Short mmCIF file of C-alpha atoms and ligand atoms in Angstrom, two decimals:
data_model
loop_
_atom_site.label_atom_id
_atom_site.label_comp_id
_atom_site.label_asym_id
_atom_site.label_seq_id
_atom_site.Cartn_x
_atom_site.Cartn_y
_atom_site.Cartn_z
CA MET A 1 0.00 0.00 0.00
CA LYS A 2 1.21 3.48 -0.83
CA LYS A 3 2.55 5.50 2.12
CA PHE A 4 2.16 9.24 2.57
CA ASN A 5 4.16 12.16 3.95
CA VAL A 6 1.99 13.60 6.70
CA ALA A 7 2.11 16.90 8.60
CA LEU A 8 0.14 17.63 11.76
CA VAL A 9 -0.32 21.26 12.75
CA GLY A 10 -1.21 21.77 16.41
CA VAL A 11 -0.54 19.35 19.21
CA GLY A 12 -3.15 20.35 21.80
CA VAL A 13 -5.96 18.02 22.88
CA VAL A 14 -7.08 17.26 19.31
CA GLY A 15 -3.61 17.14 17.72
CA ALA A 16 -2.27 14.70 20.33
CA GLU A 17 -5.31 12.47 19.75
CA ILE A 18 -4.70 12.55 15.98
CA VAL A 19 -1.17 11.22 16.61
CA LYS A 20 -2.55 8.36 18.73
CA ILE A 21 -5.29 7.52 16.20
CA LEU A 22 -2.86 7.49 13.26
CA ARG A 23 -0.81 4.90 15.17
CA GLU A 24 -3.83 2.86 16.34
CA ARG A 25 -5.25 2.64 12.81
CA ASN A 26 -1.88 1.96 11.15
CA PHE A 27 -2.35 4.94 8.87
CA PRO A 28 0.01 4.52 5.91
CA ILE A 29 2.67 7.09 6.92
CA ARG A 30 6.05 7.39 5.20
CA GLU A 31 7.20 10.35 7.29
CA MET A 32 5.38 12.57 9.77
CA LYS A 33 6.17 16.14 10.87
CA ILE A 34 4.50 17.68 13.89
CA LEU A 35 4.23 21.47 13.82
CA ALA A 36 3.10 23.97 16.47
CA THR A 37 3.97 27.52 17.52
CA ARG A 38 7.39 26.62 18.99
CA ALA A 39 10.04 23.87 18.89
CA ARG A 40 10.21 21.29 21.71
CA THR A 41 10.08 17.59 22.46
CA GLU A 42 6.71 16.27 23.62
CA LYS A 43 5.52 12.89 24.89
CA ILE A 44 2.29 11.65 23.26
CA GLY A 45 1.19 8.22 24.45
CA ASP A 46 4.39 6.19 24.88
CA HIS A 47 6.43 8.07 22.28
CA GLN A 48 8.54 11.20 22.28
CA TYR A 49 8.03 13.50 19.28
CA GLU A 50 10.07 16.43 18.00
CA ILE A 51 7.78 19.43 17.47
CA GLU A 52 8.89 22.04 14.90
CA PRO A 53 7.63 25.62 14.58
CA ALA A 54 5.16 25.80 11.66
CA LYS A 55 6.43 27.67 8.58
CA ILE A 56 5.16 27.63 5.04
CA GLU A 57 8.27 25.69 3.92
CA SER A 58 7.25 22.93 6.35
CA PHE A 59 4.61 21.82 3.80
CA GLN A 60 7.08 21.07 1.00
CA ASP A 61 6.56 17.43 -0.17
CA ILE A 62 3.67 16.87 2.26
CA ASP A 63 0.80 14.73 0.88
CA ILE A 64 -1.68 15.15 3.76
CA ALA A 65 -1.72 17.98 6.34
CA PHE A 66 -3.99 17.55 9.37
CA PHE A 67 -4.72 20.95 10.93
CA ALA A 68 -5.56 21.05 14.66
CA GLY A 69 -4.40 24.55 15.51
CA THR A 70 -6.34 27.40 17.09
CA GLU A 71 -9.03 29.09 14.99
CA GLY A 72 -9.03 32.71 13.83
CA ALA A 73 -6.68 35.20 12.21
CA LYS A 74 -3.60 34.11 14.17
CA GLY A 75 -4.48 30.42 13.89
CA ALA A 76 -2.68 27.87 11.78
CA SER A 77 -5.39 27.27 9.13
CA ARG A 78 -5.69 30.90 8.09
CA GLN A 79 -1.91 31.38 8.15
CA PHE A 80 -0.87 28.20 6.35
CA GLY A 81 -3.93 26.21 5.15
CA TRP A 82 -4.33 27.39 1.55
CA GLN A 83 -0.59 27.88 1.10
CA ALA A 84 -0.13 24.22 2.05
CA VAL A 85 -2.71 23.34 -0.65
CA GLU A 86 -0.71 25.39 -3.19
CA LYS A 87 2.35 23.34 -2.24
CA GLY A 88 0.41 20.18 -3.14
CA ALA A 89 -0.86 18.99 0.24
CA ILE A 90 -4.43 17.86 0.92
CA VAL A 91 -5.46 19.86 4.00
CA ILE A 92 -7.97 18.40 6.46
CA ASP A 93 -8.92 21.06 8.98
CA ASN A 94 -10.53 20.71 12.42
CA GLY A 95 -11.27 24.39 12.93
CA ASP A 96 -14.25 26.50 11.86
CA ASP A 97 -12.40 28.99 9.63
CA TYR A 98 -13.49 27.42 6.31
CA ARG A 99 -16.30 25.01 7.27
CA LEU A 100 -18.96 27.16 5.61
CA ASP A 101 -16.78 28.20 2.65
CA SER A 102 -18.70 27.06 -0.45
CA ARG A 103 -15.47 25.67 -1.98
CA VAL A 104 -14.81 23.41 1.00
CA PRO A 105 -16.57 20.07 1.63
CA LEU A 106 -17.66 19.63 5.26
CA VAL A 107 -17.55 15.89 5.77
CA ILE A 108 -18.56 13.10 8.11
CA PRO A 109 -17.40 10.01 6.19
CA GLU A 110 -20.37 7.86 7.31
CA VAL A 111 -22.83 10.57 6.20
CA ASN A 112 -21.65 12.53 3.14
CA PRO A 113 -18.52 10.89 1.65
CA HIS A 114 -19.80 11.91 -1.83
CA HIS A 115 -19.07 15.58 -0.99
CA LEU A 116 -15.34 14.78 -1.09
CA LYS A 117 -15.35 14.36 -4.89
CA GLU A 118 -15.46 18.15 -5.41
CA HIS A 119 -12.66 18.98 -2.96
CA PRO A 120 -10.31 21.89 -3.83
CA GLY A 121 -7.43 20.35 -1.81
CA PHE A 122 -9.02 21.58 1.42
CA VAL A 123 -11.62 19.66 3.45
CA SER A 124 -13.12 20.65 6.82
CA SER A 125 -14.21 18.39 9.65
CA PRO A 126 -17.41 19.67 11.34
CA ASN A 127 -17.80 20.99 14.85
CA CYS A 128 -17.75 18.29 17.56
CA SER A 129 -21.36 18.73 18.69
CA THR A 130 -22.55 18.81 15.06
CA ILE A 131 -20.78 15.54 14.18
CA GLN A 132 -22.51 13.46 16.85
CA LEU A 133 -25.87 15.12 16.15
CA VAL A 134 -25.72 14.52 12.39
CA MET A 135 -24.38 10.96 12.82
CA ALA A 136 -27.70 10.12 14.50
CA LEU A 137 -29.99 12.38 12.44
CA ALA A 138 -28.78 11.36 8.96
CA PRO A 139 -30.01 7.73 8.89
CA LEU A 140 -33.36 8.76 10.42
CA HIS A 141 -33.68 11.61 7.89
CA GLN A 142 -33.15 9.12 5.04
CA ARG A 143 -36.06 7.01 6.27
CA ALA A 144 -38.63 9.60 7.43
CA LYS A 145 -37.40 13.10 6.32
CA ILE A 146 -36.81 15.51 9.17
CA LYS A 147 -39.16 18.48 9.48
CA ARG A 148 -37.71 20.22 12.54
CA VAL A 149 -34.91 19.68 15.12
CA ILE A 150 -34.49 21.25 18.57
CA VAL A 151 -31.20 20.40 20.28
CA SER A 152 -29.91 21.23 23.75
CA SER A 153 -26.26 20.29 24.27
CA TYR A 154 -24.29 19.60 27.46
CA GLN A 155 -20.69 20.10 26.35
CA SER A 156 -17.49 19.02 28.06
CA VAL A 157 -14.59 21.38 28.77
CA SER A 158 -12.15 19.49 26.50
CA GLY A 159 -14.13 21.13 23.67
CA THR A 160 -12.31 24.35 24.60
CA GLY A 161 -8.87 22.72 24.57
CA ARG A 162 -6.18 21.83 27.09
CA ALA A 163 -6.32 25.09 29.09
CA ALA A 164 -10.01 24.49 29.94
CA ILE A 165 -9.36 20.93 31.22
CA ASP A 166 -6.70 22.42 33.52
CA GLU A 167 -9.19 25.10 34.67
CA LEU A 168 -11.90 22.57 35.63
CA GLN A 169 -9.35 20.43 37.49
CA SER A 170 -7.73 23.33 39.36
CA GLN A 171 -11.10 24.89 40.30
CA THR A 172 -12.34 21.51 41.59
CA ARG A 173 -9.17 21.12 43.70
CA ALA A 174 -9.57 24.68 45.02
CA ILE A 175 -13.20 24.01 46.08
CA VAL A 176 -12.25 20.74 47.85
CA GLU A 177 -9.34 22.48 49.62
CA GLY A 178 -11.45 25.53 50.54
CA LYS A 179 -9.24 27.89 48.49
CA GLU A 180 -10.17 30.78 46.20
CA VAL A 181 -11.56 29.67 42.80
CA LEU A 182 -9.64 31.38 39.99
CA ARG A 183 -10.97 31.89 36.41
CA GLU A 184 -9.00 32.45 33.22
CA VAL A 185 -10.58 30.52 30.35
CA TYR A 186 -14.33 30.85 30.98
CA PRO A 187 -16.58 33.81 31.93
CA HIS A 188 -17.91 31.85 34.94
CA GLN A 189 -16.69 29.23 37.38
CA ILE A 190 -17.09 25.85 35.64
CA ALA A 191 -16.47 23.48 38.58
CA LEU A 192 -19.84 22.54 40.19
CA ASN A 193 -21.53 24.92 37.75
CA LEU A 194 -22.71 25.22 34.12
CA PHE A 195 -23.49 28.10 31.78
CA PRO A 196 -25.35 28.56 28.47
CA GLU A 197 -22.54 30.30 26.56
CA ILE A 198 -20.26 28.62 23.99
CA GLY A 199 -18.51 30.89 21.47
CA SER A 200 -19.23 34.55 20.75
CA LEU A 201 -22.51 36.34 20.10
CA THR A 202 -23.29 36.85 16.42
CA ASP A 203 -25.02 39.72 14.56
CA GLU A 204 -26.60 37.34 12.08
CA PHE A 205 -28.60 35.41 14.72
CA PRO A 206 -29.21 37.93 17.54
CA GLY A 207 -29.08 36.34 20.99
CA TYR A 208 -27.35 33.14 19.81
CA TYR A 209 -23.77 32.17 20.64
CA GLY A 210 -21.38 30.87 17.98
CA GLU A 211 -21.66 27.17 18.84
CA GLU A 212 -25.44 27.35 18.38
CA VAL A 213 -25.05 29.00 14.98
CA LYS A 214 -22.44 26.39 13.95
CA THR A 215 -24.86 23.61 14.88
CA VAL A 216 -27.56 25.11 12.65
CA LYS A 217 -25.43 26.00 9.63
CA GLU A 218 -23.14 22.98 9.62
CA THR A 219 -26.04 20.52 9.99
CA ARG A 220 -27.77 22.11 6.99
CA LYS A 221 -24.59 21.96 4.88
CA ILE A 222 -23.74 18.33 5.68
CA LEU A 223 -27.30 17.10 5.09
CA ASP A 224 -27.71 19.21 1.90
CA GLU A 225 -30.81 20.76 3.48
CA PRO A 226 -30.22 24.54 3.35
CA HIS A 227 -33.64 25.35 4.82
CA LEU A 228 -33.82 22.69 7.54
CA ALA A 229 -35.71 24.03 10.58
CA ILE A 230 -33.26 23.61 13.45
CA SER A 231 -32.62 25.47 16.69
CA ALA A 232 -29.89 24.94 19.32
CA THR A 233 -29.02 25.89 22.90
CA CYS A 234 -25.45 24.93 23.84
CA VAL A 235 -24.41 24.64 27.48
CA ARG A 236 -20.93 24.12 28.96
CA VAL A 237 -20.93 21.57 31.80
CA PRO A 238 -18.23 20.37 34.24
CA VAL A 239 -17.42 17.17 32.34
CA ILE A 240 -13.94 16.53 30.93
CA PHE A 241 -14.61 14.36 27.87
CA ALA A 242 -17.75 13.70 25.75
CA HIS A 243 -20.66 15.94 24.82
CA SER A 244 -24.31 15.01 25.45
CA GLU A 245 -27.35 16.23 23.54
CA ALA A 246 -31.09 16.13 24.21
CA VAL A 247 -32.68 16.22 20.76
CA ASN A 248 -36.32 16.65 19.76
CA VAL A 249 -36.91 15.66 16.11
CA GLN A 250 -40.14 16.01 14.17
CA PHE A 251 -40.40 13.97 10.96
CA GLU A 252 -42.59 14.26 7.86
CA GLU A 253 -43.58 10.61 8.32
CA LYS A 254 -44.34 8.43 11.32
CA LEU A 255 -41.27 6.71 12.79
CA SER A 256 -41.70 4.52 15.87
CA PRO A 257 -39.05 4.47 18.63
CA ARG A 258 -38.53 0.78 17.85
CA GLU A 259 -37.84 1.43 14.16
CA ALA A 260 -35.55 4.36 15.05
CA ARG A 261 -33.58 2.02 17.36
CA GLU A 262 -33.24 -0.56 14.57
CA ILE A 263 -32.12 2.04 12.03
CA LEU A 264 -29.56 3.55 14.42
CA ASN A 265 -28.26 0.15 15.56
CA SER A 266 -27.54 -0.86 11.97
CA SER A 267 -25.86 2.47 11.07
CA PRO A 268 -22.04 2.53 11.01
CA GLY A 269 -20.41 4.32 13.93
CA ILE A 270 -23.55 4.33 16.12
CA LYS A 271 -24.48 2.19 19.13
CA VAL A 272 -27.84 2.22 20.90
CA ILE A 273 -28.01 1.80 24.68
CA ASP A 274 -31.67 2.15 25.57
CA GLN A 275 -33.02 0.25 28.56
CA PRO A 276 -34.32 3.04 30.81
CA GLU A 277 -35.98 0.53 33.17
CA LYS A 278 -32.45 -0.65 34.09
CA SER A 279 -31.05 2.93 34.10
CA LEU A 280 -29.17 2.04 30.91
CA TYR A 281 -28.51 4.98 28.56
CA PRO A 282 -25.22 6.58 27.45
CA THR A 283 -23.36 8.90 29.82
CA PRO A 284 -20.22 10.96 29.17
CA VAL A 285 -18.08 8.99 31.63
CA GLU A 286 -18.87 5.71 29.85
CA VAL A 287 -18.63 7.11 26.32
CA ALA A 288 -15.35 9.03 26.88
CA ARG A 289 -12.45 7.58 24.82
CA LYS A 290 -14.84 5.52 22.65
CA ASP A 291 -15.11 5.93 18.88
CA ASP A 292 -18.84 5.37 18.34
CA VAL A 293 -21.67 7.84 18.87
CA TYR A 294 -24.13 6.48 21.46
CA VAL A 295 -27.89 7.02 21.42
CA GLY A 296 -30.48 6.23 24.11
CA ARG A 297 -33.79 7.44 25.64
CA ILE A 298 -35.45 7.06 22.23
CA ARG A 299 -39.09 7.83 22.89
CA GLU A 300 -42.14 9.35 21.29
CA ASP A 301 -43.01 13.01 21.91
CA SER A 302 -46.79 12.84 21.76
CA SER A 303 -47.21 16.65 22.03
CA ILE A 304 -47.00 16.93 18.21
CA PRO A 305 -47.31 14.41 15.33
CA ASN A 306 -44.36 12.26 14.14
CA CYS A 307 -41.93 13.37 16.81
CA LEU A 308 -39.18 11.58 18.77
CA ASN A 309 -36.86 12.53 21.62
CA LEU A 310 -33.28 11.21 21.59
CA TRP A 311 -30.28 11.40 23.93
CA ILE A 312 -26.97 11.43 22.01
CA VAL A 313 -23.50 11.16 23.60
CA GLY A 314 -20.17 11.20 21.75
CA ASP A 315 -16.52 11.77 22.61
CA ASN A 316 -15.82 15.24 21.25
CA ILE A 317 -12.10 14.60 20.88
CA ARG A 318 -12.39 11.17 19.19
CA LYS A 319 -15.35 11.11 16.72
CA GLY A 320 -16.02 14.82 17.34
CA ALA A 321 -12.59 15.83 16.03
CA ALA A 322 -9.47 13.64 15.70
CA LEU A 323 -11.07 10.39 14.54
CA ASN A 324 -13.34 12.09 12.01
CA THR A 325 -10.34 13.95 10.58
CA VAL A 326 -8.33 10.74 10.12
CA GLN A 327 -11.41 8.96 8.68
CA ILE A 328 -11.74 11.76 6.09
CA ALA A 329 -8.16 11.03 4.94
CA GLU A 330 -8.85 7.28 4.86
CA GLU A 331 -12.01 7.88 2.81
CA MET A 332 -10.14 10.12 0.37
CA ILE A 333 -7.48 7.43 -0.09
CA LYS A 334 -10.25 4.83 -0.62
CA GLN A 335 -11.90 7.03 -3.26
CA GLY A 336 -8.54 7.56 -5.00
CA LEU A 337 -8.61 11.31 -4.22
CA ILE A 338 -5.15 11.29 -2.59
CA SER A 339 -2.35 9.68 -4.53
N1 LIG B 401 -11.46 20.25 21.44
C1 LIG B 401 -12.51 19.83 20.70
O1 LIG B 401 -13.48 19.15 21.17
C2 LIG B 401 -12.58 20.16 19.24
C3 LIG B 401 -13.53 19.53 18.47
C4 LIG B 401 -13.64 19.84 17.12
C5 LIG B 401 -12.77 20.76 16.59
N2 LIG B 401 -11.83 21.37 17.37
C6 LIG B 401 -10.91 22.32 16.75
O2 LIG B 401 -9.63 21.70 16.69
C7 LIG B 401 -8.61 22.70 16.79
C8 LIG B 401 -7.65 22.32 17.93
O3 LIG B 401 -8.36 22.30 19.14
P1 LIG B 401 -7.69 21.88 20.54
O4 LIG B 401 -8.82 21.72 21.46
O5 LIG B 401 -6.72 20.76 20.33
O6 LIG B 401 -6.87 23.21 20.90
P2 LIG B 401 -5.65 23.43 21.92
O7 LIG B 401 -5.62 22.32 22.93
O8 LIG B 401 -5.77 24.83 22.39
O9 LIG B 401 -4.32 23.29 21.00
C9 LIG B 401 -4.06 24.18 19.93
C10 LIG B 401 -2.74 23.79 19.25
O10 LIG B 401 -2.60 24.61 18.10
C11 LIG B 401 -1.29 25.14 18.02
N3 LIG B 401 -1.33 26.40 17.32
C12 LIG B 401 -2.08 27.49 17.60
N4 LIG B 401 -1.83 28.48 16.69
C13 LIG B 401 -0.93 27.98 15.83
C14 LIG B 401 -0.26 28.51 14.69
N5 LIG B 401 -0.51 29.74 14.24
N6 LIG B 401 0.63 27.73 14.03
C15 LIG B 401 0.86 26.46 14.46
N7 LIG B 401 0.29 25.91 15.54
C16 LIG B 401 -0.61 26.66 16.22
C17 LIG B 401 -0.87 25.26 19.48
O11 LIG B 401 0.55 25.29 19.51
P3 LIG B 401 1.42 25.31 20.89
O12 LIG B 401 1.22 23.94 21.48
O13 LIG B 401 2.81 25.54 20.41
O14 LIG B 401 0.82 26.42 21.70
C18 LIG B 401 -1.49 23.99 20.09
O15 LIG B 401 -0.63 22.88 19.92
C19 LIG B 401 -9.35 24.03 17.00
O16 LIG B 401 -9.51 24.65 15.75
C20 LIG B 401 -10.68 23.59 17.55
O17 LIG B 401 -11.69 24.53 17.33
C21 LIG B 401 -11.70 21.07 18.69
#
């Protein structure tokens, strides 16, 4: 099998997980460079890696560049993404800088692998909370056509990156030890608390924070449903890994909870745990570090016709970011789009 020269940009929570997943899945690597803002040696899993400062020359002779750097003007994707494409690399980006760019496919390989055919050398991986939502919605949409979605998310702090995991841990220690609780990353204390604010307020959707807007727009793009009725409230909770979502879905046609369970159980990348009488449903602690998206509490909402409630839990760092990114590369190799 052909092997590829790979670059990874960013070695925070997502980047480090990409390194582990590439090894676990025996990704066909000839050589790998790891790039970040500054040079150092870093231990990831059992291995020590040399980290180089990212420069445009770093992308010379690179076949596949996984981007897991910070978003925004000073972030890696805006600084180097398209220049890496010009140098011949296929860029697969975790950040939100180009997800809604009409040139760029936004891909979950189990859902819309056909979107990869039109790639301009740059592909985006969706937002973590969108990936797990759409993984569960897509097979149900195929069977009964979705009319409207209302999602409330309960999102872990690893979604904000390494600094936020440290903040939850240090605040929890401070509370237990009776010390002052210090805040740097979040606008509120996160230990023993939660708050309905993820991202920045937007002018386009007054009153909604960025994560809520991403959920709406990215879901529509991935499902090829530009007018899908969907509304989101995203909440940060004191959980380290895995996001949870309470989802209310109205369909055009009748879909029983039993049929929804069967459809989801036979869909790739999804597992159903749904025995409420035994208190069996997915929770973040059990789903953390797993690759599948888990669905439970599948039940009818009898307040309107053709409506179900679902509870969806997925590891935001695995399927919500690093795994999906690596799967995009695997799918592109399978389709002969990277050679
Ligand atoms: N965490 C999640 O659940 C999640 C899910 C989906 C998508 N994402 C996206 O994935 C990306 C990475 O997230 P994360 O949580 O891993 O962040 P993180 O823990 O804050 O790590 C960011 C990494 O990016 C590097 N970096 C930042 N600016 C750079 C630049 N200009 N050039 C090169 N490297 C740069 C940093 O380098 P240093 O180490 O040298 O500082 C660091 O290694 C973000 O775009 C995020 O929005 C995250």
